[in-house]
Amino acid sequence: LLPPLVAIALAFITKETVLSLFVGVFVGEFMLCVTDLNIVSSAVNAFLGIGQQVISCMADPWNAGIILQCLLIGGVIQLITKMGGAQALANTFSKRANTPRKAQLITWFLGLCVFFDDYANSLIIGPIMRPVMDKLKVSREKLAFIVDATAAPIAGLAIISTWIGLEISLIASGFQSIGMTNVTGFGIFLQTIPYRFYNIFILIFIVISALTLYEFGPMKDAEKKARKRKTGEKVIEPSAPGFDEVKPVEGIKLSIWNAIIPIGTLIIGALIAFYWSGYTAILGGEDQALIHLMHTAPLSFNGIFEALAASDASVALFQAALLASIVAIVMAVAQKILTIEDAISEWIGGMKTIVITGVILLLAWSLGAVIGEVGTADYLVGVLKGAIPAFILPSLIFILGALISFATGTAYGTMSILMPLAIPLAWAVCPDMTFTIVCTSGVLTGAIFGDHCSPISDTTILSSMGSSCNHINHVQTQIYYALFVAAVAILIGYIPAGLGVPWFISIPIATVVLFFGLRIFGEKVDFDEVDSEETT
């Protein structure tokens, strides 16, 4: 437990993410290198091990693809900003989102629209809505929370996303291990959706918070501080990567198409790239049924679904971001806003903004790899999976998934570790299909909840970056909301579900509890002054 605990504790104490992750990796490598009492030798070997670990993570095709697509999307965002597209889009949204309530709800809705990938969600929605939120004196922390809470929770629920392939394969393998070969992973996945209580409740909570304007914990303080800003005052976020210093080229005509076309290219290009990646992977594979499907009905629902499930998300997003970059450069040059040299220079400048995010991601992945080597997840599973009453098992699986995900910073890894253990355990405790489905849902949602809270999670890091919010501030303000929603998910969702209470009773009750809980623990942050300014 020491490496993740050291990294997480240091992150909160020092507010220095890079330093904290580096020390966490060093502690893990030191533990792996210790063979005798020679501390100096072990420390030297641990330092050398960090270099090897970081290079190994960078050499992983998935990780390399994610870093490259982040860099390219950073370049696209900077070009969109220089062309005035971001400002024009912000002005357009400002007319409709003329109150903080509407702005938060529009951000939530846009998050639902970018359902297919959590990384794309974090990198697209934050930069679009940040100027609108700043104008309406909504804190960057609240923006980052909404962006983060509509990233993995949406992608994990969507039946067409970059998550679906992993989720379905893990579910299918788990049920095969208990001898149930007559069920499909997709069929079970669909049945888990109503029981994905944390995902559903966090989306409901965002709407309640936006409509009531009630906040609690550090988020309330952040919102009050944002409210005290003078109208038009520049927002300064220390240690927050972003595009705040970039301004449109002087004298150009602002057009929303300078934002819509590159972003649309990115989204549509990503979906096409996902399909093509999966299509070619299936044709190059050995599953004759899927190959026949691709030859006979490649554009049917099943064909599209299977192709997306088999796609390589990191490569597809990189390809889409590269295409969007080319489109943005061509648009800037064609409209004579920038010369070809200036356009490429601005594109590279946008990438430089993302470099610190790449460093953080590499260290986070390195920490995850070290944690795997020292056996953190296996230890947690061994300690917590003892004899328990059946009705508690879904809640325990949810909590166990959250702990592993929080400590390792990865929902994917947590699902992969826990699913093969949870399904056989659930079936052994209570051989009932609905009960096992509820426990399966607990794995998927617990992993997302822990990932949502963890300061070393890549989606948490990207949400901070996309919103230009200090990373530790984002974690500190978000974790109170996530814990509150998780408590409701356990008390109103998983414990009753373990006792046989159907989901259509739990969800309405939980909505009421979320509303009154927010009213009891929270306080309304007054927006009257801002609302009147925007409407007059």
XYZ file of C-alpha atoms in Angstrom, residues 177-527:
351
model
C -15.690 -19.210 -15.492
C -18.858 -20.246 -13.621
C -20.018 -22.410 -16.502
C -22.572 -20.008 -18.010
C -21.702 -20.116 -21.694
C -25.252 -19.440 -22.871
C -25.140 -15.737 -21.978
C -23.504 -12.925 -23.947
C -21.270 -10.275 -22.462
C -23.294 -7.551 -24.188
C -26.568 -8.927 -22.856
C -25.248 -8.897 -19.289
C -23.758 -5.436 -19.856
C -27.208 -4.082 -20.796
C -28.717 -5.634 -17.673
C -26.098 -3.965 -15.452
C -26.956 -0.449 -16.685
C -29.887 0.187 -14.277
C -27.664 -0.949 -11.412
C -24.754 1.363 -12.277
C -25.857 3.515 -9.376
C -22.810 5.768 -8.989
C -22.717 6.658 -12.693
C -26.442 7.448 -12.735
C -26.495 9.313 -9.425
C -23.496 11.557 -10.221
C -25.246 12.683 -13.428
C -28.436 13.399 -11.479
C -26.419 15.222 -8.794
C -24.894 17.605 -11.365
C -28.372 18.629 -12.543
C -29.659 19.109 -8.970
C -26.618 21.178 -8.020
C -26.904 23.310 -11.169
C -30.624 23.970 -10.675
C -30.496 24.705 -6.932
C -27.081 26.467 -6.929
C -26.324 24.717 -3.629
C -22.719 23.755 -2.886
C -20.872 22.276 0.095
C -17.313 21.574 1.217
C -14.345 23.121 -0.599
C -16.475 23.562 -3.737
C -18.635 26.061 -1.865
C -15.530 28.054 -0.948
C -14.283 27.933 -4.547
C -17.643 29.155 -5.842
C -17.803 31.973 -3.305
C -14.297 33.048 -4.259
C -15.248 33.003 -7.943
C -18.347 35.068 -7.190
C -16.241 37.809 -5.630
C -14.353 38.425 -8.855
C -15.048 41.710 -10.558
C -16.803 41.489 -13.906
C -14.197 41.079 -16.631
C -11.427 40.322 -14.128
C -8.882 37.843 -15.467
C -8.954 34.420 -13.826
C -5.542 33.319 -12.589
C -5.089 29.642 -11.741
C -1.596 28.885 -10.372
C 0.030 25.722 -11.734
C -2.880 25.146 -14.111
C -1.987 24.162 -17.683
C -4.257 25.737 -20.258
C -4.718 28.237 -23.040
C -5.561 31.377 -21.055
C -2.787 33.515 -22.587
C -3.811 32.768 -26.180
C -5.918 35.461 -27.862
C -7.523 35.621 -31.322
C -5.575 37.384 -34.055
C -6.460 41.087 -33.928
C -8.944 42.432 -36.448
C -10.361 39.111 -37.656
C -14.058 38.404 -37.998
C -15.161 35.918 -35.369
C -16.905 32.834 -36.767
C -18.204 29.808 -34.903
C -17.346 27.668 -37.936
C -13.677 28.118 -37.094
C -14.433 26.032 -34.003
C -17.275 23.795 -35.187
C -15.500 22.441 -38.277
C -12.219 21.371 -36.535
C -14.056 20.003 -33.474
C -16.642 18.312 -35.683
C -13.796 16.800 -37.697
C -12.266 15.527 -34.466
C -15.498 13.909 -33.230
C -16.698 12.472 -36.544
C -13.153 11.482 -37.484
C -12.796 9.683 -34.137
C -15.992 7.683 -34.681
C -14.926 6.745 -38.232
C -11.409 5.881 -37.019
C -12.857 3.754 -34.200
C -14.970 1.855 -36.733
C -12.143 1.375 -39.224
C -9.699 0.271 -36.526
C -12.123 -2.372 -35.263
C -13.190 -3.389 -38.796
C -9.618 -4.097 -39.895
C -8.821 -5.808 -36.584
C -11.771 -8.181 -37.019
C -10.891 -8.976 -40.639
C -7.322 -9.693 -39.560
C -8.476 -11.941 -36.719
C -9.628 -15.538 -36.530
C -13.274 -15.189 -35.426
C -15.088 -16.447 -38.517
C -18.516 -15.321 -37.284
C -17.350 -11.719 -36.927
C -15.492 -11.848 -40.238
C -18.695 -13.064 -41.932
C -20.636 -10.241 -40.236
C -18.176 -7.662 -41.592
C -18.445 -9.078 -45.096
C -22.267 -9.305 -45.125
C -23.524 -6.445 -42.895
C -20.647 -4.143 -41.931
C -22.920 -1.134 -41.324
C -25.642 -2.945 -39.379
C -26.040 -2.146 -35.678
C -24.225 -5.357 -34.747
C -21.510 -4.656 -37.311
C -20.893 -1.123 -36.055
C -21.041 -2.260 -32.429
C -18.547 -5.105 -32.911
C -16.177 -2.847 -34.868
C -16.191 -0.157 -32.178
C -15.734 -2.781 -29.468
C -12.641 -4.153 -31.232
C -11.081 -0.754 -31.983
C -7.793 0.587 -30.650
C -8.941 3.833 -29.039
C -5.518 5.443 -28.648
C -4.617 4.997 -32.331
C -8.089 6.075 -33.516
C -8.046 9.248 -31.413
C -4.542 10.091 -32.620
C -5.642 9.688 -36.250
C -8.724 11.865 -35.659
C -6.659 14.535 -33.875
C -4.120 14.560 -36.725
C -6.905 15.023 -39.270
C -8.478 17.808 -37.190
C -5.043 19.474 -36.957
C -4.635 19.464 -40.738
C -8.151 20.851 -41.197
C -7.526 23.649 -38.658
C -4.191 24.621 -40.277
C -5.759 24.670 -43.761
C -8.668 26.820 -42.509
C -6.313 29.313 -40.835
C -4.206 29.654 -43.973
C -7.131 29.669 -46.431
C -8.823 32.536 -44.562
C -5.491 34.398 -44.413
C -5.730 34.566 -40.641
C -2.267 32.997 -40.325
C 0.534 32.160 -42.710
C 1.466 28.501 -43.051
C 4.560 29.103 -40.887
C 2.545 30.898 -38.192
C -0.188 28.257 -38.242
C 2.295 25.438 -37.699
C 4.057 27.500 -35.034
C 0.773 28.056 -33.159
C -0.084 24.361 -33.509
C 3.244 23.429 -31.937
C 2.708 26.103 -29.273
C -0.551 24.398 -28.305
C 1.301 21.113 -27.924
C 3.790 22.761 -25.555
C 0.898 23.627 -23.261
C 0.122 19.922 -22.922
C 3.690 18.766 -22.212
C 3.241 18.973 -18.423
C 0.112 16.821 -18.758
C 2.173 14.246 -20.655
C 4.762 14.228 -17.869
C 2.059 13.679 -15.255
C 0.463 10.892 -17.291
C 3.805 9.112 -17.731
C 4.511 9.256 -14.001
C 0.946 8.131 -13.184
C 1.287 5.145 -15.528
C 4.722 4.355 -14.055
C 3.225 4.408 -10.559
C 0.452 2.086 -11.757
C 3.040 -0.341 -13.166
C 5.062 -0.322 -9.929
C 1.884 -0.841 -7.907
C 1.151 -3.893 -10.036
C 4.624 -5.287 -9.387
C 4.459 -4.857 -5.596
C 0.950 -6.423 -5.537
C -1.191 -3.601 -4.096
C -4.423 -4.744 -5.757
C -3.930 -8.424 -4.914
C -3.315 -7.491 -1.286
C -6.507 -5.419 -1.088
C -8.560 -8.216 -2.651
C -7.110 -10.784 -0.265
C -7.806 -8.657 2.809
C -11.351 -7.622 1.926
C -12.937 -10.647 0.284
C -13.452 -12.671 3.491
C -16.706 -14.299 4.648
C -19.572 -11.772 4.527
C -23.400 -11.722 4.448
C -24.742 -12.016 0.902
C -26.629 -8.712 0.858
C -23.422 -6.801 1.684
C -21.429 -8.321 -1.183
C -22.471 -5.822 -3.927
C -21.525 -2.927 -1.637
C -18.242 -4.576 -0.647
C -17.342 -5.186 -4.298
C -18.159 -1.533 -5.068
C -15.939 -0.349 -2.174
C -13.143 -2.773 -3.071
C -13.231 -1.593 -6.695
C -13.109 2.014 -5.496
C -10.112 1.390 -3.231
C -8.130 -0.408 -5.929
C -9.000 2.228 -8.540
C -8.189 5.114 -6.186
C -4.846 3.565 -5.238
C -3.860 2.602 -8.775
C -5.467 5.491 -10.715
C -6.984 3.222 -13.368
C -10.550 2.053 -13.865
C -9.507 -0.281 -16.693
C -6.928 -2.056 -14.545
C -9.332 -2.343 -11.612
C -12.023 -3.925 -13.760
C -9.480 -6.371 -15.166
C -8.285 -7.335 -11.679
C -11.618 -7.552 -9.893
C -14.099 -8.912 -12.459
C -12.607 -12.445 -12.632
C -12.849 -12.612 -8.825
C -16.208 -10.878 -8.282
C -18.444 -12.925 -10.597
C -17.428 -16.380 -9.250
C -17.568 -15.029 -5.681
C -21.065 -13.578 -6.204
C -22.342 -16.817 -7.767
C -20.822 -18.869 -4.919
C -22.419 -16.672 -2.238
C -25.841 -16.516 -3.925
C -26.460 -18.463 -7.177
C -29.010 -15.974 -8.487
C -28.663 -14.229 -11.857
C -29.959 -10.819 -10.741
C -27.702 -10.835 -7.670
C -24.657 -11.685 -9.786
C -25.558 -8.901 -12.254
C -25.758 -6.405 -9.365
C -22.293 -7.515 -8.187
C -20.966 -7.201 -11.739
C -22.309 -3.646 -11.819
C -20.518 -2.990 -8.514
C -17.168 -3.771 -10.163
C -17.799 -1.409 -13.077
C -19.091 1.502 -10.991
C -16.663 1.072 -8.097
C -13.767 1.280 -10.551
C -15.169 4.497 -12.017
C -15.851 6.041 -8.594
C -12.280 5.383 -7.402
C -10.880 6.631 -10.703
C -13.060 9.750 -10.376
C -11.563 10.583 -6.951
C -7.951 9.601 -7.526
C -5.386 12.404 -8.034
C -3.244 9.964 -10.055
C -6.034 9.063 -12.506
C -5.444 10.065 -16.130
C -9.048 11.258 -16.629
C -8.828 13.403 -13.480
C -5.576 14.891 -14.787
C -7.036 15.556 -18.255
C -10.189 17.141 -16.791
C -8.013 19.564 -14.809
C -6.010 20.368 -17.934
C -9.024 20.808 -20.213
C -10.631 23.179 -17.701
C -7.366 25.038 -16.901
C -7.917 24.227 -13.224
C -5.190 23.545 -10.664
C -5.102 19.752 -10.458
C -5.021 19.363 -6.676
C -7.761 21.996 -6.271
C -9.887 19.964 -8.668
C -9.299 16.778 -6.672
C -9.951 18.431 -3.302
C -13.221 20.038 -4.386
C -14.510 17.056 -6.352
C -13.832 14.310 -3.802
C -16.473 15.545 -1.343
C -19.167 15.388 -4.013
C -17.991 11.983 -5.234
C -17.991 10.552 -1.687
C -21.477 11.940 -1.005
C -22.869 10.393 -4.197
C -21.033 7.113 -3.505
C -22.558 6.953 -0.004
C -26.036 7.356 -1.525
C -25.161 4.701 -4.140
C -24.299 2.249 -1.347
C -27.101 3.050 1.107
C -29.938 3.538 -1.385
C -28.553 1.497 -4.287
C -26.339 -1.495 -3.565
C -27.485 -2.537 -0.075
C -31.192 -2.553 -1.109
C -30.255 -4.249 -4.419
C -28.438 -6.932 -2.418
C -31.708 -7.481 -0.529
C -33.652 -7.792 -3.786
C -35.074 -4.254 -4.082
C -35.524 -3.422 -7.808
C -33.650 -0.494 -9.357
C -36.821 1.404 -10.378
C -37.561 1.909 -6.681
C -34.009 2.796 -5.627
C -33.299 5.442 -8.296
C -36.304 7.757 -7.555
C -35.675 7.482 -3.802
C -31.994 8.251 -4.309
C -32.869 11.321 -6.393
C -34.926 12.681 -3.489
C -32.115 11.879 -1.028
C -29.562 13.644 -3.248
C -31.789 16.719 -3.409
C -32.454 16.984 0.321
C -28.888 15.952 1.205
C -27.547 18.813 -0.894
C -29.994 21.217 0.756
C -29.037 20.023 4.261
C -25.246 19.924 3.838
C -24.981 22.717 1.291
C -25.490 26.429 1.042
C -26.779 28.455 -1.876
C -24.038 30.503 -3.500
C -25.738 33.714 -4.570
C -25.701 34.408 -8.306
